[in-house]
Coordinates of C-alpha atoms and ligand atoms in Angstrom, one line a residue:
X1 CA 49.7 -179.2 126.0
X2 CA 45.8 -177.7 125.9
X3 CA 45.7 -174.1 124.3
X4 CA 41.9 -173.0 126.0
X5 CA 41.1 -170.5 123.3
X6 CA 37.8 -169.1 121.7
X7 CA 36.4 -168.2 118.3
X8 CA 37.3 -164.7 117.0
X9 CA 39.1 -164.0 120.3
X10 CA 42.1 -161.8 119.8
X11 CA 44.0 -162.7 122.9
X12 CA 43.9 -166.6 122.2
X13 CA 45.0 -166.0 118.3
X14 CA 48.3 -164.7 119.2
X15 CA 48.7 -168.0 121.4
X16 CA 47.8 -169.7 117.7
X17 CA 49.3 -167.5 115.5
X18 CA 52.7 -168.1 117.8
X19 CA 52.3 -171.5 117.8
X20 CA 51.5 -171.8 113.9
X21 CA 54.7 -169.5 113.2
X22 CA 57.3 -172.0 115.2
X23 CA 55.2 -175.3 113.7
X24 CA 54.4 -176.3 117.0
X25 CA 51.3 -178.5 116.3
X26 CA 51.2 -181.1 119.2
X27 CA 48.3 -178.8 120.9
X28 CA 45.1 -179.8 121.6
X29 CA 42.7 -176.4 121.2
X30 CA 39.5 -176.1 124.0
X31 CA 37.4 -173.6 122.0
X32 CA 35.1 -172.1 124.9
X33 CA 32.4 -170.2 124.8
X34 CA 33.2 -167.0 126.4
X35 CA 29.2 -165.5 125.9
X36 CA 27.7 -168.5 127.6
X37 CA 30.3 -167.6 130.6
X38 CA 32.6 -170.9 129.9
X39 CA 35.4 -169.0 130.8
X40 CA 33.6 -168.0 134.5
X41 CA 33.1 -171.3 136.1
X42 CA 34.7 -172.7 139.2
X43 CA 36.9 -174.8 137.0
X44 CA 38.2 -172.7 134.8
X45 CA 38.6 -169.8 137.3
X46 CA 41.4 -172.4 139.0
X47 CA 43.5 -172.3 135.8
X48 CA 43.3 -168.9 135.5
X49 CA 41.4 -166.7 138.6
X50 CA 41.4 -163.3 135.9
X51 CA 39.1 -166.1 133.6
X52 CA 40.2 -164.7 130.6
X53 CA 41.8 -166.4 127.7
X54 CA 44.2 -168.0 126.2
X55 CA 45.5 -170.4 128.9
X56 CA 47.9 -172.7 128.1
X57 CA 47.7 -175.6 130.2
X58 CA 51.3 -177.3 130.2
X59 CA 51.5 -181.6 130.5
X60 CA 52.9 -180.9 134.4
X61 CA 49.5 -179.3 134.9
X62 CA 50.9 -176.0 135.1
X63 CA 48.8 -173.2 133.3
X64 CA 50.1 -170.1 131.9
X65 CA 48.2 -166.9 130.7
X66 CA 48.4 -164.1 129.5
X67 CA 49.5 -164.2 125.8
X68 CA 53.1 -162.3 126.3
X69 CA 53.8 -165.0 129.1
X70 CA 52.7 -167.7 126.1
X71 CA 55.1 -165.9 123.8
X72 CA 57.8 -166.1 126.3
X73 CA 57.2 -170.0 127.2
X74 CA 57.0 -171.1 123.8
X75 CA 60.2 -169.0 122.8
X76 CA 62.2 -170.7 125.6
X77 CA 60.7 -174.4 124.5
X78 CA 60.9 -174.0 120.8
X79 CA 63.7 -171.2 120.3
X80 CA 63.4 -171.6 116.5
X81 CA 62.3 -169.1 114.6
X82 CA 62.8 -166.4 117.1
X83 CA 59.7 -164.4 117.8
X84 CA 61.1 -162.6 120.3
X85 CA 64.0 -161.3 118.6
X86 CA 68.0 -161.8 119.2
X87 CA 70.7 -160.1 121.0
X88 CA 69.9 -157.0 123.6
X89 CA 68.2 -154.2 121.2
X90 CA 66.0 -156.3 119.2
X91 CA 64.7 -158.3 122.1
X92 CA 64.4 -154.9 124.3
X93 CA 62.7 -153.4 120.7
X94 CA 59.6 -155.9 120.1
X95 CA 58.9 -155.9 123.6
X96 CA 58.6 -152.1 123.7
X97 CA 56.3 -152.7 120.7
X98 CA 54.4 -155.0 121.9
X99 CA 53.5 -153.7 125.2
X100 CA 53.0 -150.8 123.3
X101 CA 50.1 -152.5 121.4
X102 CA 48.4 -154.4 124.0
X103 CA 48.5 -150.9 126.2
X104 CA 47.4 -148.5 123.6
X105 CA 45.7 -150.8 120.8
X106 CA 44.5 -154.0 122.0
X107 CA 43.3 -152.6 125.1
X108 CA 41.2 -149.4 123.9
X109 CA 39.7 -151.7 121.1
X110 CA 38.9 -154.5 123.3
X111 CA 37.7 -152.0 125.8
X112 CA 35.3 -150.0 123.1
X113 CA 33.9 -153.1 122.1
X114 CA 32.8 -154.4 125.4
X115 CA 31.1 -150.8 126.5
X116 CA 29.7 -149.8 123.5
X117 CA 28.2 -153.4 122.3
X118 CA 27.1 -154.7 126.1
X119 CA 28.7 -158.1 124.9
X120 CA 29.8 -158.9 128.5
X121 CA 26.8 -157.0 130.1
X122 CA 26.6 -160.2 132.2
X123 CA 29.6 -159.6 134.2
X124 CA 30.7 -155.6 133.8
X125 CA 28.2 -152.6 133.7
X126 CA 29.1 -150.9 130.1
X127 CA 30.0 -147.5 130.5
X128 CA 29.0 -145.9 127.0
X129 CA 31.4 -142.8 126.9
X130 CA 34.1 -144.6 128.0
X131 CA 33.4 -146.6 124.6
X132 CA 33.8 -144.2 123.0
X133 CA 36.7 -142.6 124.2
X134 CA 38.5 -146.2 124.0
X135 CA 37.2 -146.2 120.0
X136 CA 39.1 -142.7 120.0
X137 CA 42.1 -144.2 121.3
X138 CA 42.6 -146.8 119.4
X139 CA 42.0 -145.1 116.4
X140 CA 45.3 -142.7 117.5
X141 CA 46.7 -145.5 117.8
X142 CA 46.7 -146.1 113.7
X143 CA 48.9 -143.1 112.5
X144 CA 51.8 -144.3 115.1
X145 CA 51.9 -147.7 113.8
X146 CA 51.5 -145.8 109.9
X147 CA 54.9 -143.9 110.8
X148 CA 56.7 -147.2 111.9
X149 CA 55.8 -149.5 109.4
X150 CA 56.6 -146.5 106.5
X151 CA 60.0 -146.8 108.2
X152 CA 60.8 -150.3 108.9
X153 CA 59.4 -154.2 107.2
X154 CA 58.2 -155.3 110.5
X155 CA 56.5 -153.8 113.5
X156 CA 59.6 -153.6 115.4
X157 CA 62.3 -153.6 112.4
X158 CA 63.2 -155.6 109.8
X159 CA 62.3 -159.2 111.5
X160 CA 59.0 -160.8 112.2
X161 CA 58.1 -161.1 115.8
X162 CA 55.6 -161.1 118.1
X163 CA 54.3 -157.4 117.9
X164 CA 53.7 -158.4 114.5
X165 CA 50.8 -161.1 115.3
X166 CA 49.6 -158.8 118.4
X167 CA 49.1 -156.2 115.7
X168 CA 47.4 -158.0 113.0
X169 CA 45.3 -159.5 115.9
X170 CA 44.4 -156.3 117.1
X171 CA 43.5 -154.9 113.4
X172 CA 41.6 -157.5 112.7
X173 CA 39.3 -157.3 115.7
X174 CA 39.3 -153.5 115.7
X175 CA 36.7 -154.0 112.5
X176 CA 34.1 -155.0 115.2
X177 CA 34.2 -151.3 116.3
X178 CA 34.2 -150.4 112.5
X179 CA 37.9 -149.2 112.9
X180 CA 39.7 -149.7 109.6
X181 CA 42.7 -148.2 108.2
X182 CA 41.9 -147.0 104.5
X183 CA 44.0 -145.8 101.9
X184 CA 45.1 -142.9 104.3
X185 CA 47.3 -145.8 105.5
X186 CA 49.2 -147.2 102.9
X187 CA 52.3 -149.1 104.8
X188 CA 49.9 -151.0 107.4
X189 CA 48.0 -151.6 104.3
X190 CA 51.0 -153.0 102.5
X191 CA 52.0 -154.7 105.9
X192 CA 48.6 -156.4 106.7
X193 CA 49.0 -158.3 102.6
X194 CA 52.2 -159.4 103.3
X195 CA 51.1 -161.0 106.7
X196 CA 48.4 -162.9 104.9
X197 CA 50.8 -164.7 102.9
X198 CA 52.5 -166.1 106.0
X199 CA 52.1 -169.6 106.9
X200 CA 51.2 -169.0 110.6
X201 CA 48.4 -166.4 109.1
X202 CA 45.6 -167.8 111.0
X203 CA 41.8 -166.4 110.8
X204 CA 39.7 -168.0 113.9
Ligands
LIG1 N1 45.8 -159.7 129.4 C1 45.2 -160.9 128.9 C2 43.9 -160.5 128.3 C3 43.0 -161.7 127.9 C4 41.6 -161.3 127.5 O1 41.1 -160.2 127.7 N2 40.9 -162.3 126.9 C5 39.5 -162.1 126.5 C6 39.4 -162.7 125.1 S1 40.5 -161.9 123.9 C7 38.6 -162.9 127.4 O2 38.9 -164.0 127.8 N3 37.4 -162.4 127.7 C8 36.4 -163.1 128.5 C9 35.8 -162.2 129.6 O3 36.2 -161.0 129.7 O4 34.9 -162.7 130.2 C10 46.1 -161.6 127.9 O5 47.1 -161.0 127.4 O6 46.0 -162.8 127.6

């Protein structure tokens, strides 16, 4: 399998950080450069027309993206730990979770950074309110995820799963719109540590 990923990319670390988790290692990692366009050309566009990243390109020459769709594939090939969760409510709860997150967290913060910094000025037109109002959403985003994790280990309960790493993900990009949860926080705060010390902790 070929994971196409890029540096400090959110999206392709939770392809990693799901791989890392299940100690799938037999990956080889493209690392394109998404500011120089690699993701835009002809070739890539066939693997995935959206030209985003992560795509993982499977050894039958089938590619998938979209990281939830990696999550599922790698769930069904390597079952062990379960990221998805087991049994009806769990796998029904970290899926509500983590569309959750990519709807109302990833998404503002990816979206505030692209209109307010002009990163990808190339091929959108930045609209600088709508920055703003993406930073704003995000950042409402911080006291629901407070009230869970005050409640419950884990993002969606008492296991690890996948909302977990499209969490930390997202947290850890959000500081490129200087969105950080302070003390105000304290259970993400406690949260975030205890990620660190996991083995599939990966920093791009
Ligand atoms: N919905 C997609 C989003 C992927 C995405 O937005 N990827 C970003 C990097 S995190 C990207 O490739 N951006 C390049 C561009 O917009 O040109 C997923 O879940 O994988």
């Amino acid at each position: 399998m070929k994971l196409y990923s890029a540096h400090k990319a959110p999206g392709p670390r939770r392809a990693l950080m799901a791989l890392a988790e299940k100690g799938i290692t037999d990956v080889e990692v493209v690392n394109l450069d998404l500011a120089a366009g690699d993701n835009l050309t002809d070739e890539f566009s066939r693997m995935n027309p959206m030209k985003k990243v992560p795509v993982l390109e499977l050894d039958s020459g089938e590619c998938i993206a979209e990281a939830g769709a990696i999550y599922r594939y790698l769930e069904e090939i390597c079952p062990q730990p379960p990221l998805l969760g087991t049994g009806a409510e769990q796998k029904a709860r970290i899926e509500m979770w983590d569309r959750r997150l990519e709807q109302y967290f990833l998404m503002p913060v990816g979206q505030c950074f692209q209109h307010s910094s002009g990163f990808f000025k190339d091929r959108m037109t930045p609209v600088a309110d709508w920055g703003q109002e993406c930073g704003r959403q995000a950042a409402a985003f911080l006291p629901v995820l407070e009230a869970q994790l005050q409640q419950h280990e884990f993002v969606a309960g008492e296991v690890f799963s996948v909302a977990d790493i499209t969490a930390v993900c997202t947290l850890e990009f959000a500081r490129i719109i200087s969105l950080r949860p302070g003390e105000e926080f304290p259970a993400i705060q406690r949260w975030h540590e205890q990620l660190k010390q996991r083995q599939g902790y990966l920093v791009l």
